[in-house]
Short mmCIF file of C-alpha atoms and ligand atoms in Angstrom, two decimals:
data_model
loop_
_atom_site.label_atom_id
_atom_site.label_comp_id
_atom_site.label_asym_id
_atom_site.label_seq_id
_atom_site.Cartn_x
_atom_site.Cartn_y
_atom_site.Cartn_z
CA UNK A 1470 -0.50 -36.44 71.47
CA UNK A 1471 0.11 -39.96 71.98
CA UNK A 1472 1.02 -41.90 68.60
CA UNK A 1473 -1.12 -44.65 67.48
CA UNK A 1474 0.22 -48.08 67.97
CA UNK A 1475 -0.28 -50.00 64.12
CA UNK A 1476 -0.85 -53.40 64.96
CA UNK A 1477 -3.95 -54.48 64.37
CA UNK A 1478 -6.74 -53.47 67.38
CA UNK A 1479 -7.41 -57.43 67.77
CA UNK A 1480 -3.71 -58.38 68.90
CA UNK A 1481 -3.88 -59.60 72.38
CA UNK A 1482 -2.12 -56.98 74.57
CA UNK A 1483 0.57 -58.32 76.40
CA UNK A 1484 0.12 -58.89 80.24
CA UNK A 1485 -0.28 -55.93 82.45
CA UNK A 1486 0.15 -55.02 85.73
CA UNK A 1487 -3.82 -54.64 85.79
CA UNK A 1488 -4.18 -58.34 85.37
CA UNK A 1489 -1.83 -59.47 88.58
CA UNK A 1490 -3.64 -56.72 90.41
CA UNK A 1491 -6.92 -57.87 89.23
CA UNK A 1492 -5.55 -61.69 90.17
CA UNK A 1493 -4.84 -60.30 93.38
CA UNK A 1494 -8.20 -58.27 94.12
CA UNK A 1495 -10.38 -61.56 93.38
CA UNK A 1496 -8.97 -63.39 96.04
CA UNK A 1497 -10.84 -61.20 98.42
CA UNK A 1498 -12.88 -58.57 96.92
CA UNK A 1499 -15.72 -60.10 95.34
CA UNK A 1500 -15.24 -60.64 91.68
CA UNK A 1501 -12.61 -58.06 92.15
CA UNK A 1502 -14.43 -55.20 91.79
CA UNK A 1503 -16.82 -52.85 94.47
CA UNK A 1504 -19.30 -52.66 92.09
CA UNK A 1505 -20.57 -54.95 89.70
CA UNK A 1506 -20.38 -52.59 86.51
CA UNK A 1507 -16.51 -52.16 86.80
CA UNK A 1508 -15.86 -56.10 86.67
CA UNK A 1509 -15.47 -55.71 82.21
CA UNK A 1510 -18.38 -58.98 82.35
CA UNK A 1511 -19.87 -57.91 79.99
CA UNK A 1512 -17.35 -56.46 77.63
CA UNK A 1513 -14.74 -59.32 78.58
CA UNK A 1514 -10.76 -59.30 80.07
CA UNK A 1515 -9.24 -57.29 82.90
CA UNK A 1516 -10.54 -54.53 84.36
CA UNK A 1517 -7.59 -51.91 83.83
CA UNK A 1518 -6.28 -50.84 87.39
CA UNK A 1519 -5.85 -47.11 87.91
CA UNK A 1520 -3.09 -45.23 89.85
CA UNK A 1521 -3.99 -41.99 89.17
CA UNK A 1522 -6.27 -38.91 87.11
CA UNK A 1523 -5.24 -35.41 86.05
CA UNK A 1524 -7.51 -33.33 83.83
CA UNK A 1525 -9.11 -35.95 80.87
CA UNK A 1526 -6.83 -38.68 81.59
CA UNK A 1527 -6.36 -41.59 83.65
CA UNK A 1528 -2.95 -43.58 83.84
CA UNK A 1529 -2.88 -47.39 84.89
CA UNK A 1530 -0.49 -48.87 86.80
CA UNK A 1531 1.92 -48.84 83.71
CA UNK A 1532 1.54 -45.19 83.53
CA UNK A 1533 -0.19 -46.27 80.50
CA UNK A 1534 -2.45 -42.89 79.79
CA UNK A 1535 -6.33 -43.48 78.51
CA UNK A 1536 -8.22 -41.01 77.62
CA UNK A 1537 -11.40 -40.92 79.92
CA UNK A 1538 -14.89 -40.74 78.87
CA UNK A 1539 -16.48 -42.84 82.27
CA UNK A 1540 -14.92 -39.63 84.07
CA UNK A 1541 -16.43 -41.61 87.66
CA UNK A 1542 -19.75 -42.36 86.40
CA UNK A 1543 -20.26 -38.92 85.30
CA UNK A 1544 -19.29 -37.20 88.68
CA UNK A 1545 -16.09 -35.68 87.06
CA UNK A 1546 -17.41 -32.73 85.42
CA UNK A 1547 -14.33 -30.64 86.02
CA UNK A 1548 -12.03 -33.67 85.08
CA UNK A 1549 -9.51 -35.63 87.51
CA UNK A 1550 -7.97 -33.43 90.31
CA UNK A 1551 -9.21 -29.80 89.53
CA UNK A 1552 -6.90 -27.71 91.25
CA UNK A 1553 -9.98 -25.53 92.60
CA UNK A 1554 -11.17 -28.89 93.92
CA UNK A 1555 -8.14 -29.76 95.41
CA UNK A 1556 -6.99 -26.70 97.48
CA UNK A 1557 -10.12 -26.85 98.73
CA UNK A 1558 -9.72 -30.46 99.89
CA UNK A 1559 -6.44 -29.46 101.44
CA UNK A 1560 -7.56 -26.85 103.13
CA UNK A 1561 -10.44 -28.75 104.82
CA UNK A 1562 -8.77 -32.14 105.43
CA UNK A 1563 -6.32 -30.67 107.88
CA UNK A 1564 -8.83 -29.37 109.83
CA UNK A 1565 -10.34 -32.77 110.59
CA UNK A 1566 -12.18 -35.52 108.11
CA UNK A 1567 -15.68 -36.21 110.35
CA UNK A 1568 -17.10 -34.57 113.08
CA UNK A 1569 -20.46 -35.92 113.03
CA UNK A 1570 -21.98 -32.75 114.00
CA UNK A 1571 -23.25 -29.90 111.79
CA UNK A 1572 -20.86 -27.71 109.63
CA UNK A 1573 -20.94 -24.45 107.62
CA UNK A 1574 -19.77 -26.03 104.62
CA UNK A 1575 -23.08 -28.15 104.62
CA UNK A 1576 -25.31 -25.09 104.63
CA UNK A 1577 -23.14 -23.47 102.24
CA UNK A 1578 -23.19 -26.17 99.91
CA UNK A 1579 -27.21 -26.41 100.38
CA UNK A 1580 -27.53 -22.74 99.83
CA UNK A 1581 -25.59 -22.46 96.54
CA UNK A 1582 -27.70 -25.77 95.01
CA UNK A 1583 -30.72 -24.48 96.42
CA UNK A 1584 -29.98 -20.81 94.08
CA UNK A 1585 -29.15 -22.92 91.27
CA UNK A 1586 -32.61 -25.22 91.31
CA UNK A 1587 -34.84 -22.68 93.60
CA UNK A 1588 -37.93 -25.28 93.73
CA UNK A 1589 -35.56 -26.75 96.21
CA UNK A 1590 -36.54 -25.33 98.96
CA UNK A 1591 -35.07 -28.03 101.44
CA UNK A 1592 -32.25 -30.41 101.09
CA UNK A 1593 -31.14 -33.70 103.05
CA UNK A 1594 -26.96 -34.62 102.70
CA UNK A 1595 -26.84 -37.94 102.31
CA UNK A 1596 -23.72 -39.89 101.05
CA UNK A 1597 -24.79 -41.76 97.51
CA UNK A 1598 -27.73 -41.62 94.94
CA UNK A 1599 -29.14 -45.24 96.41
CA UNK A 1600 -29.14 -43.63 99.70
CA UNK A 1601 -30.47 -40.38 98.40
CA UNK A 1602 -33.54 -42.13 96.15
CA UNK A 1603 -34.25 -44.59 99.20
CA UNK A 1604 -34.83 -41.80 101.28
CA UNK A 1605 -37.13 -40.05 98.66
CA UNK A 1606 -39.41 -43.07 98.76
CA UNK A 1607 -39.96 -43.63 102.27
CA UNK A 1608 -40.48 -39.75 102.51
CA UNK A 1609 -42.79 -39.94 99.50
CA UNK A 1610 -45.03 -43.18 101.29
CA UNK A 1611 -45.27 -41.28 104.76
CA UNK A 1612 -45.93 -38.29 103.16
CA UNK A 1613 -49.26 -39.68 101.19
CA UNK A 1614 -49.58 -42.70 102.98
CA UNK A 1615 -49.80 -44.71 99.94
CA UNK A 1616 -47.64 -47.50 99.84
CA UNK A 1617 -47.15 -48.26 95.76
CA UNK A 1618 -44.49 -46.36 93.28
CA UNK A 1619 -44.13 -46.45 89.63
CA UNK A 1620 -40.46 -46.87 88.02
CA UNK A 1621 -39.48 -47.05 84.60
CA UNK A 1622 -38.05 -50.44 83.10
CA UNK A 1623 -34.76 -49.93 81.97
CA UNK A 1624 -33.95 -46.78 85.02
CA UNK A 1625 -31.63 -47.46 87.49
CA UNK A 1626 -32.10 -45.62 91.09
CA UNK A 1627 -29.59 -47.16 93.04
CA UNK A 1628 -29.65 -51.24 95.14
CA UNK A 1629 -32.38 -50.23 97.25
CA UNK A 1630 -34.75 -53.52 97.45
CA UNK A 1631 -37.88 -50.82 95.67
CA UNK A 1632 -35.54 -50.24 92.32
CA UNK A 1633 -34.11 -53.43 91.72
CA UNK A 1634 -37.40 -54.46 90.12
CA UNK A 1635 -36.51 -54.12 85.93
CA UNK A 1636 -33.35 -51.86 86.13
CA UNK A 1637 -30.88 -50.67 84.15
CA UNK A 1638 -27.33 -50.36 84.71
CA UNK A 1639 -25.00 -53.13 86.38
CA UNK A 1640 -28.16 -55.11 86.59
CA UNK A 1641 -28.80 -55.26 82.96
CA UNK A 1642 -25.56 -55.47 82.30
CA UNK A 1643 -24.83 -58.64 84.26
CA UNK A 1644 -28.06 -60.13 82.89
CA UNK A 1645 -30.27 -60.27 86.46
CA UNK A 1646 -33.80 -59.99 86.16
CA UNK A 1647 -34.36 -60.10 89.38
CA UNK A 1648 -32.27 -59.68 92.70
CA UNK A 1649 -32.73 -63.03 95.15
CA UNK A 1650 -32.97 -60.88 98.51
CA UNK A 1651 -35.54 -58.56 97.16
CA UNK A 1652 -39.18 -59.84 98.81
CA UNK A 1653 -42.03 -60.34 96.85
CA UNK A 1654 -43.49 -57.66 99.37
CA UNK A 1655 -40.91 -55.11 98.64
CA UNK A 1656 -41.42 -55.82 94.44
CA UNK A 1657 -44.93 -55.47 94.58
CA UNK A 1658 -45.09 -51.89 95.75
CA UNK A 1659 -43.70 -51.35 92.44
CA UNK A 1660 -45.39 -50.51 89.11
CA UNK A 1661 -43.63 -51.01 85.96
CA UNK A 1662 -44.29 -48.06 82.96
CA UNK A 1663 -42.67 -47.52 79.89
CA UNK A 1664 -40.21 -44.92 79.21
CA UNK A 1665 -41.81 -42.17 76.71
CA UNK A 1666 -45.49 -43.70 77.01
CA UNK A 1667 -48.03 -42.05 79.06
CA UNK A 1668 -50.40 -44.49 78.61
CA UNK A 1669 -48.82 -47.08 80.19
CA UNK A 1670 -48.20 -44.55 83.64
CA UNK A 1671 -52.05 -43.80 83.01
CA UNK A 1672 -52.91 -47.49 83.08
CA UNK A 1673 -51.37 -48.06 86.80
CA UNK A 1674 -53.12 -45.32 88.66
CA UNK A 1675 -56.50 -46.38 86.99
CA UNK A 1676 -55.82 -50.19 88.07
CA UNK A 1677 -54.61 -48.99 91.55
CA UNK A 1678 -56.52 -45.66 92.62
CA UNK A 1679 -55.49 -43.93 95.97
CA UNK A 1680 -52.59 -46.02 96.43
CA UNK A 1681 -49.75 -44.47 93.95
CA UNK A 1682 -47.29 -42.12 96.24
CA UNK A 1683 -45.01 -41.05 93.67
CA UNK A 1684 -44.13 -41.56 89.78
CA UNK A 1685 -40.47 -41.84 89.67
CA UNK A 1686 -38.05 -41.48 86.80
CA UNK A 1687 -34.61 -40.11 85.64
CA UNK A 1688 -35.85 -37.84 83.41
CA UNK A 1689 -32.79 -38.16 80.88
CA UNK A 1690 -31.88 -41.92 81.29
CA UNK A 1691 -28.42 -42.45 81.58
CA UNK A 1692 -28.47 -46.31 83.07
CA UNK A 1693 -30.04 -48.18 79.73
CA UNK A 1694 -27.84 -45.49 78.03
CA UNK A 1695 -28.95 -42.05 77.12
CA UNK A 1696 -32.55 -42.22 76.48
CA UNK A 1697 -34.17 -38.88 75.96
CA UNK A 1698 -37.81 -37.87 76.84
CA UNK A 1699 -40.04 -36.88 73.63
CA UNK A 1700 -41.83 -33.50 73.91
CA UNK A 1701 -44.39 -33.69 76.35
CA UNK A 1702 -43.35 -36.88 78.16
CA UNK A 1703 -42.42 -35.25 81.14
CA UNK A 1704 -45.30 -32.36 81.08
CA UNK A 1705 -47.92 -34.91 80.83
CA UNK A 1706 -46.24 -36.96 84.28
CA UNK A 1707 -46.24 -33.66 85.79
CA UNK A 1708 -50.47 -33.11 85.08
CA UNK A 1709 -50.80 -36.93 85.67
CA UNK A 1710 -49.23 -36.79 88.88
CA UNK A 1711 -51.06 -33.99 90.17
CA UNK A 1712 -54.57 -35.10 89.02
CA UNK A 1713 -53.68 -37.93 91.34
CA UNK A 1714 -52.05 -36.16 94.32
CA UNK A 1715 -49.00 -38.60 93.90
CA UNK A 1716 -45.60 -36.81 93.82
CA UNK A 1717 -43.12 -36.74 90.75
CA UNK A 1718 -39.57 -37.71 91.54
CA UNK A 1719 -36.36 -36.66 89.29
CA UNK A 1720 -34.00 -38.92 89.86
CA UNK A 1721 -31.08 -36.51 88.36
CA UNK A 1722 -28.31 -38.11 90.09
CA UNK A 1723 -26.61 -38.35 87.06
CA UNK A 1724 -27.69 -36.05 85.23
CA UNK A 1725 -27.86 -32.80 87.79
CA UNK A 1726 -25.57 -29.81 87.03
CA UNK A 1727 -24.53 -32.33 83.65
CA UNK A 1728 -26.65 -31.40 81.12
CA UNK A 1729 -26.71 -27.52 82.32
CA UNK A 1730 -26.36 -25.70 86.00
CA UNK A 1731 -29.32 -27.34 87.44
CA UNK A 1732 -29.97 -30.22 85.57
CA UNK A 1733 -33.02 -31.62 83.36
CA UNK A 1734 -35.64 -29.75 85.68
CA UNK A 1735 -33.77 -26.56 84.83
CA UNK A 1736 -32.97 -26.91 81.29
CA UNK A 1737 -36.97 -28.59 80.30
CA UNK A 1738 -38.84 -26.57 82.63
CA UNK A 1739 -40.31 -29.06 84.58
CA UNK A 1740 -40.57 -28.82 88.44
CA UNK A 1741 -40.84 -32.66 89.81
CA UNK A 1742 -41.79 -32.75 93.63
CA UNK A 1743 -38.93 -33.98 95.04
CA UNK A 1744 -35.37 -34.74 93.32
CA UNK A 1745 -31.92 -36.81 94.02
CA UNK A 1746 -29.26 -35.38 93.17
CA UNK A 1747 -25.30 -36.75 93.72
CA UNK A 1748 -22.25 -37.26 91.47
CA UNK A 1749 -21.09 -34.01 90.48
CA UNK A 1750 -22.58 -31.88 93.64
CA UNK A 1751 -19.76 -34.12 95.60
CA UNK A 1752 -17.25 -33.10 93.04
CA UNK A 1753 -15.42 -37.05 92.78
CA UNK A 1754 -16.41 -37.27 96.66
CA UNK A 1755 -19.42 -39.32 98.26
CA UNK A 1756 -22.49 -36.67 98.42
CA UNK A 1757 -25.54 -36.47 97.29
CA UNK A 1758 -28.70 -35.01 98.68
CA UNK A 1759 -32.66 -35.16 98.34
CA UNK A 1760 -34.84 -32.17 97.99
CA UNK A 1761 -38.36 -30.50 97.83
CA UNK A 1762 -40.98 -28.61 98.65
CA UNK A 1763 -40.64 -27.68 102.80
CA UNK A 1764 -43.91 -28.42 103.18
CA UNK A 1765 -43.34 -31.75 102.36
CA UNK A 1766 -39.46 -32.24 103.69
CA UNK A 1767 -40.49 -31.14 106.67
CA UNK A 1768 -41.67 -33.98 107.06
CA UNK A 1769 -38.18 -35.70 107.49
CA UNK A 1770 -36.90 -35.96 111.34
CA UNK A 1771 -36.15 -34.46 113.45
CA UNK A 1772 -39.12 -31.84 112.38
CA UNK A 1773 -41.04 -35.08 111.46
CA UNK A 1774 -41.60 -38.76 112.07
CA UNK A 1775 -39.58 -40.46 108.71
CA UNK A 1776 -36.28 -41.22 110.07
CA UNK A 1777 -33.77 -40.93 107.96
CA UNK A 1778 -29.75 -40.46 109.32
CA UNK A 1779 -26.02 -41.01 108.71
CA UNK A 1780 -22.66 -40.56 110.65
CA UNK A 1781 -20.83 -39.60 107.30
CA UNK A 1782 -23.84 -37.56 106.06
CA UNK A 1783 -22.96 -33.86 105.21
CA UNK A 1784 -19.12 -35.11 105.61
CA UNK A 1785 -16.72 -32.04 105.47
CA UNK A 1786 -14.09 -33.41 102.65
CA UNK A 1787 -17.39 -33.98 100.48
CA UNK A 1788 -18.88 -30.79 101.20
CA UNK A 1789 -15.73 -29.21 100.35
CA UNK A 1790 -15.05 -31.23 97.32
CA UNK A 1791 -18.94 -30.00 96.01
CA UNK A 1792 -18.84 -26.33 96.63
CA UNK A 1793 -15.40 -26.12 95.45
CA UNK A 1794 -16.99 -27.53 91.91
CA UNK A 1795 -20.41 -26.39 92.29
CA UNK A 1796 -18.42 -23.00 92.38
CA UNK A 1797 -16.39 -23.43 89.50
CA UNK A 1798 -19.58 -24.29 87.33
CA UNK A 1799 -21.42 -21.35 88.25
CA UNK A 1800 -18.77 -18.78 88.07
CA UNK A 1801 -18.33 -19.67 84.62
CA UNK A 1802 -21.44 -21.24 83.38
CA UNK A 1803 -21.85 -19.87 80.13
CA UNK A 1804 -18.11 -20.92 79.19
CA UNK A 1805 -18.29 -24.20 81.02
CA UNK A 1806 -21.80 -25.99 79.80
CA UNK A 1807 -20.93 -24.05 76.54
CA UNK A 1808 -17.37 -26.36 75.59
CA UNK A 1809 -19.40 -29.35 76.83
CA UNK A 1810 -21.71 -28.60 74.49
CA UNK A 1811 -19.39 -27.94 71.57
CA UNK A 1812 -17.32 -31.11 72.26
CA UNK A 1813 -20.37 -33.36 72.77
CA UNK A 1814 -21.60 -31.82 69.25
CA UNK A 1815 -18.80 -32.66 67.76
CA UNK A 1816 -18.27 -36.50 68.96
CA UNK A 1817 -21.66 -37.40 68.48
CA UNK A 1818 -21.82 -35.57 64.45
CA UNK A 1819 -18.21 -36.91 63.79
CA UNK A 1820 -19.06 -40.30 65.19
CA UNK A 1821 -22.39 -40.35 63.00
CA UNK A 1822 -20.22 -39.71 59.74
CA UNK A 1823 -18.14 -42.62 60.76
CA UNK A 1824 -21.19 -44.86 60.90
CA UNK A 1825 -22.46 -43.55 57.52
CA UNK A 1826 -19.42 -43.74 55.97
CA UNK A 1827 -18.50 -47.09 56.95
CA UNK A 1828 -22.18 -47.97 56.75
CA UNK A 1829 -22.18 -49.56 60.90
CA UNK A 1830 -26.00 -49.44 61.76
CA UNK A 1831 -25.51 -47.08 64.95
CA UNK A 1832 -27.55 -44.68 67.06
CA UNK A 1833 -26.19 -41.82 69.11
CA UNK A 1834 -28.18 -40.25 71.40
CA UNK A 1835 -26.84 -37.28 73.66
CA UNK A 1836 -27.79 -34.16 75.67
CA UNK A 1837 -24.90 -31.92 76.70
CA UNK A 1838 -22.10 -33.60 77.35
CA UNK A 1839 -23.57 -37.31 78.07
CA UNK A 1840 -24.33 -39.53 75.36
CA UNK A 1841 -23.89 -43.29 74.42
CA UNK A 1842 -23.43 -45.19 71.16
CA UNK A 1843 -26.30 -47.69 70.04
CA UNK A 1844 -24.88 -50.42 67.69
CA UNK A 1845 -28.16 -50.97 66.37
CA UNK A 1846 -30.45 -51.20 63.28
CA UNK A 1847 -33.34 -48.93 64.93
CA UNK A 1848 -32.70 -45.22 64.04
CA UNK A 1849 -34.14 -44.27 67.67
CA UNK A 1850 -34.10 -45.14 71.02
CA UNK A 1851 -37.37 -44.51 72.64
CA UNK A 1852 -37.76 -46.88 75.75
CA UNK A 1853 -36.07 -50.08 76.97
CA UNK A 1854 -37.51 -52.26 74.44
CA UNK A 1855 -35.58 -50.30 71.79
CA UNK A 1856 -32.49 -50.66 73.64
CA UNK A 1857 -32.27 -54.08 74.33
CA UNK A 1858 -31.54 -54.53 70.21
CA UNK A 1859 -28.26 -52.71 70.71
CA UNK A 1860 -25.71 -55.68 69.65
CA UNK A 1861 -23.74 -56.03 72.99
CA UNK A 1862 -21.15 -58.20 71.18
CA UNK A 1863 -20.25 -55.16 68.72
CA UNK A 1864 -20.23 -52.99 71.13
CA UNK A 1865 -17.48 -55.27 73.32
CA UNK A 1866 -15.15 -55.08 70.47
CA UNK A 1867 -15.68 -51.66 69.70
CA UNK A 1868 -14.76 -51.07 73.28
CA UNK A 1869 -11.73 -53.38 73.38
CA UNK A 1870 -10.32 -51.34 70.25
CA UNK A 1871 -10.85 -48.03 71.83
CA UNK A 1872 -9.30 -49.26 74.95
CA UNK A 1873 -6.27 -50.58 73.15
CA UNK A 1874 -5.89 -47.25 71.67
CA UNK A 1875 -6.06 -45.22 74.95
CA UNK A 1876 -9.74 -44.44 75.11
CA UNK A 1877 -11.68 -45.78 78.45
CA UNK A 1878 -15.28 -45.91 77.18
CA UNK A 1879 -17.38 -47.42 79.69
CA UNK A 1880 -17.32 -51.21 80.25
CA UNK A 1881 -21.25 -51.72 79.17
CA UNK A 1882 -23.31 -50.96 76.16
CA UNK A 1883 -25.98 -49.91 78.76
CA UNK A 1884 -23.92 -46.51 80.43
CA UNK A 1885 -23.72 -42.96 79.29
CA UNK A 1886 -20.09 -41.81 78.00
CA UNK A 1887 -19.27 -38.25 79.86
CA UNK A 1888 -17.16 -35.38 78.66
CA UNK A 1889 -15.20 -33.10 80.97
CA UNK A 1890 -14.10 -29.43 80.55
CA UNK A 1891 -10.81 -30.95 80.56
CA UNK A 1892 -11.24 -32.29 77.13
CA UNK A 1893 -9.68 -30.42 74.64
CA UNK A 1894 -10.31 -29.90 70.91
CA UNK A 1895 -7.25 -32.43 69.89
CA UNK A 1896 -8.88 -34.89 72.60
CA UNK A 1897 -12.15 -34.99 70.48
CA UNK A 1898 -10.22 -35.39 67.13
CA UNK A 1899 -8.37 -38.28 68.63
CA UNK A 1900 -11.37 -39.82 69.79
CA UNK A 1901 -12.74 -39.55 66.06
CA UNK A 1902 -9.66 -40.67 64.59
CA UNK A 1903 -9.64 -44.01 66.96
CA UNK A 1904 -13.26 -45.04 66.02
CA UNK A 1905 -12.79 -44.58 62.49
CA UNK A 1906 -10.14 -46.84 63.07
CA UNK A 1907 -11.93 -49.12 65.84
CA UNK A 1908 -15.11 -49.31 63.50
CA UNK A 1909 -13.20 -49.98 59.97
CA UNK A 1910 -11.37 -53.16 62.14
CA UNK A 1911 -14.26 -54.41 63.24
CA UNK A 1912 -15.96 -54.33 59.57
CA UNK A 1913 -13.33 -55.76 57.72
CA UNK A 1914 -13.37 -58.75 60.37
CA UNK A 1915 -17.08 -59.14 60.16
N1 LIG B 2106 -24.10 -47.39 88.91
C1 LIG B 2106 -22.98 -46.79 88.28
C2 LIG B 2106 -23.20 -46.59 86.83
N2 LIG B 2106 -24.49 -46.29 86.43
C3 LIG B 2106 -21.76 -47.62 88.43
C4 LIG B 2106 -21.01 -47.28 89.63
C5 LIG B 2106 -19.63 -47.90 89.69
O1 LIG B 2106 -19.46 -49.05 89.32
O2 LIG B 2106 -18.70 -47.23 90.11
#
């Protein structure tokens, strides 16, 4: 294991090949980055430039090694470069990258997700959650022929112009309350409720009856951070929803086949209508599908009139990539989701001795093996309004010590931290040992 560097965690580092790369990358990407969340604004400095992944770790361009716990947004559930995952990419990519034109892997692939979430009973391949949750909408509208939806403040389902209405993740990050290239006509299709409060989903279908398609949610947040549903939250949208003939959409893009084979639907017992799912069921390449009933994906062309299409849809290389891992998970299920477990366990008790010990007001909230770190005086996160009194400023040094000592947490208070099977024991022990350390800095400087 890599020794701890003594110096203190608040020493500038000394210039890195990230920052001429990142130098480089602004004078034509914009802001340097592809997407917003990766630019460090809100935690400060240089983005750290990667070269490669193996297992848990990623190494910059220095060969630096850092301990990963963004693991692709959650997508890397098997770690960097799973062997099963990569044979199979070999295998395919010889054979051609696009054809445009179906495949066997595609059914495949829909088969085994379909066995593993059986209300499924039709899937769409699309290429990325946005696409995936856009999709869902317009299917959910022509399918009632209602025009409004109902979103949760604080969720995050992708840039299409219906979600970027109070979201979470690079958007609350970076501070933007509202997108300029959204219309007021595409906002005002859509309802704001609270996370965790009925009431507040009740109020919008009695202000606006007959014209509420679908209720939809990610029913374990992972874009304000890990917010988890309180008993009954998600049985009472289910009754709501059908006392109203308006769908329920899962948006499970991040959290399908994370927090169990399946994902929330599975492990709580609920059955939404229709569900996104994407991340891990591309394995690290761009998939993701939506899914329902057939009675009401039929409705998608070419059996019905809501167009919906893509060259790159169903891609080979990303089918492959997906059933390689979708493989791995279910062959060995029980050992798989049960280390995720273990380790998640034991980061989010050890990290909650830290905080008591070193008396830092903090809140961890996790299911499985995704979880993120509240630096805040609450003692539970129930809803946005709870997590906008995280202290982003704590959490930006907290992040800067970590990163110093090898440990890529995510770059925002507001994401979910994810844990691989390629963590080990020792990985989770380091971990500790680096907060404690991270955390008693941070103190004594306060
Ligand atoms: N929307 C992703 C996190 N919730 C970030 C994607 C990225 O920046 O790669």
């Amino acid at each position: 294991m890599e020794t701890i560097n003594q110096e203190s965690l608040f020493t500038p580092m000394t210039a890195t090949s990230s920052e001429n790369a990142f130098k480089a990358a602004k004078d034509v990407l914009v802001g340097g980055v592809n997407s917003p969340v990766r630019s460090f604004n809100s935690v400060g400095g240089t983005p750290v430039f990667f070269e490669r992944g193996s297992g848990a770790f990623l190494y910059d361009l220095d060969e630096k090694p850092y301990l990963d716990y963004v693991l692709s947004w959650g997508a890397l559930i098997l770690g960097h470069a799973p062997k099963c995952v990569t044979a199979a990419l070999h295998e395919t990519l010889v054979k051609g990258t696009s054809f445009g034109a179906p495949t066997v892997l595609e059914t495949k692939l829909a088969n085994l997700v379909t066995e593993c979430v059986p209300f499924l009973e039709k899937v769409r391949m699309v290429n990325s959650g946005t696409e995936a949750v856009m999709s869902l909408i317009r299917l959910a509208r022509g399918y009632t022929k209602r025009s409004k939806i109902i979103k949760f403040r604080g969720c995050y389902h992708g840039h299409g112009d219906s979600f970027l209405v109070e979201a979470g993740s690079g958007v609350l990050t970076l501070g933007i309350a509202a997108s300029p290239g959204v219309t007021a006509g595409a906002a005002k299709d859509t309802l704001i409720a609270e996370f965790n409060d009925i009431s507040s989903v009740k109020e919008h279908f009695t202000r606006h009856p007959g014209e509420i398609a679908a209720v939809l949610l990610e029913p374990v947040t992972g874009n304000m951070g890990v917010v988890l549903p309180e008993t009954q939250f998600l049985t009472a949208l289910r009754t709501l929803t059908e006392e109203k003939d308006a769908l329920l959409i899962f948006d499970e893009v991040m959290t399908g086949f994370r927090v169990g084979l399946g994902g929330v639907s599975m492990r709580l017992g609920v059955t939404p209508d229709l569900l996104a799912l994407g991340k891990i069921i591309g394995g690290g390449l761009p998939a993701a599908l939506y899914g329902g009933r057939a009675e009401i994906m039929d409705h998608v062309a070419p059996l019905g009139p809501v167009y919906q299409a893509g060259t790159l849809s169903g891609n080979p290389l990303a089918m492959a990539s997906g059933l390689a891992t979708l493989t791995e998970l279910r062959t060995h299920e029980q050992n798989h989701y049960g280390i995720l477990e273990k380790h998640g366990h034991r980061l989010e008790t050890g990290l909650n001795a830290i905080a008591t010990e070193l008396k830092v007001p903090m809140v961890v909230t996790r299911m499985g093996s995704m979880m993120t770190v509240f630096f805040t005086t609450l003692s539970k996160m129930r809803n946005f309004n709870d997590v906008t009194s995280l202290d982003a400023n704590r959490y930006g040094q907290f992040f800067h010590a970590m990163l110093k000592q090898g440990i890529y947490l995510p770059p925002s208070p507001y994401e979910a931290w994810f844990l691989s099977i390629a963590h080990k024991d020792a990985d989770i022990s380091k971990t500790l040992t680096c907060a404690q350390r991270a955390l008693s800095e941070i103190i004594s400087r306060s």
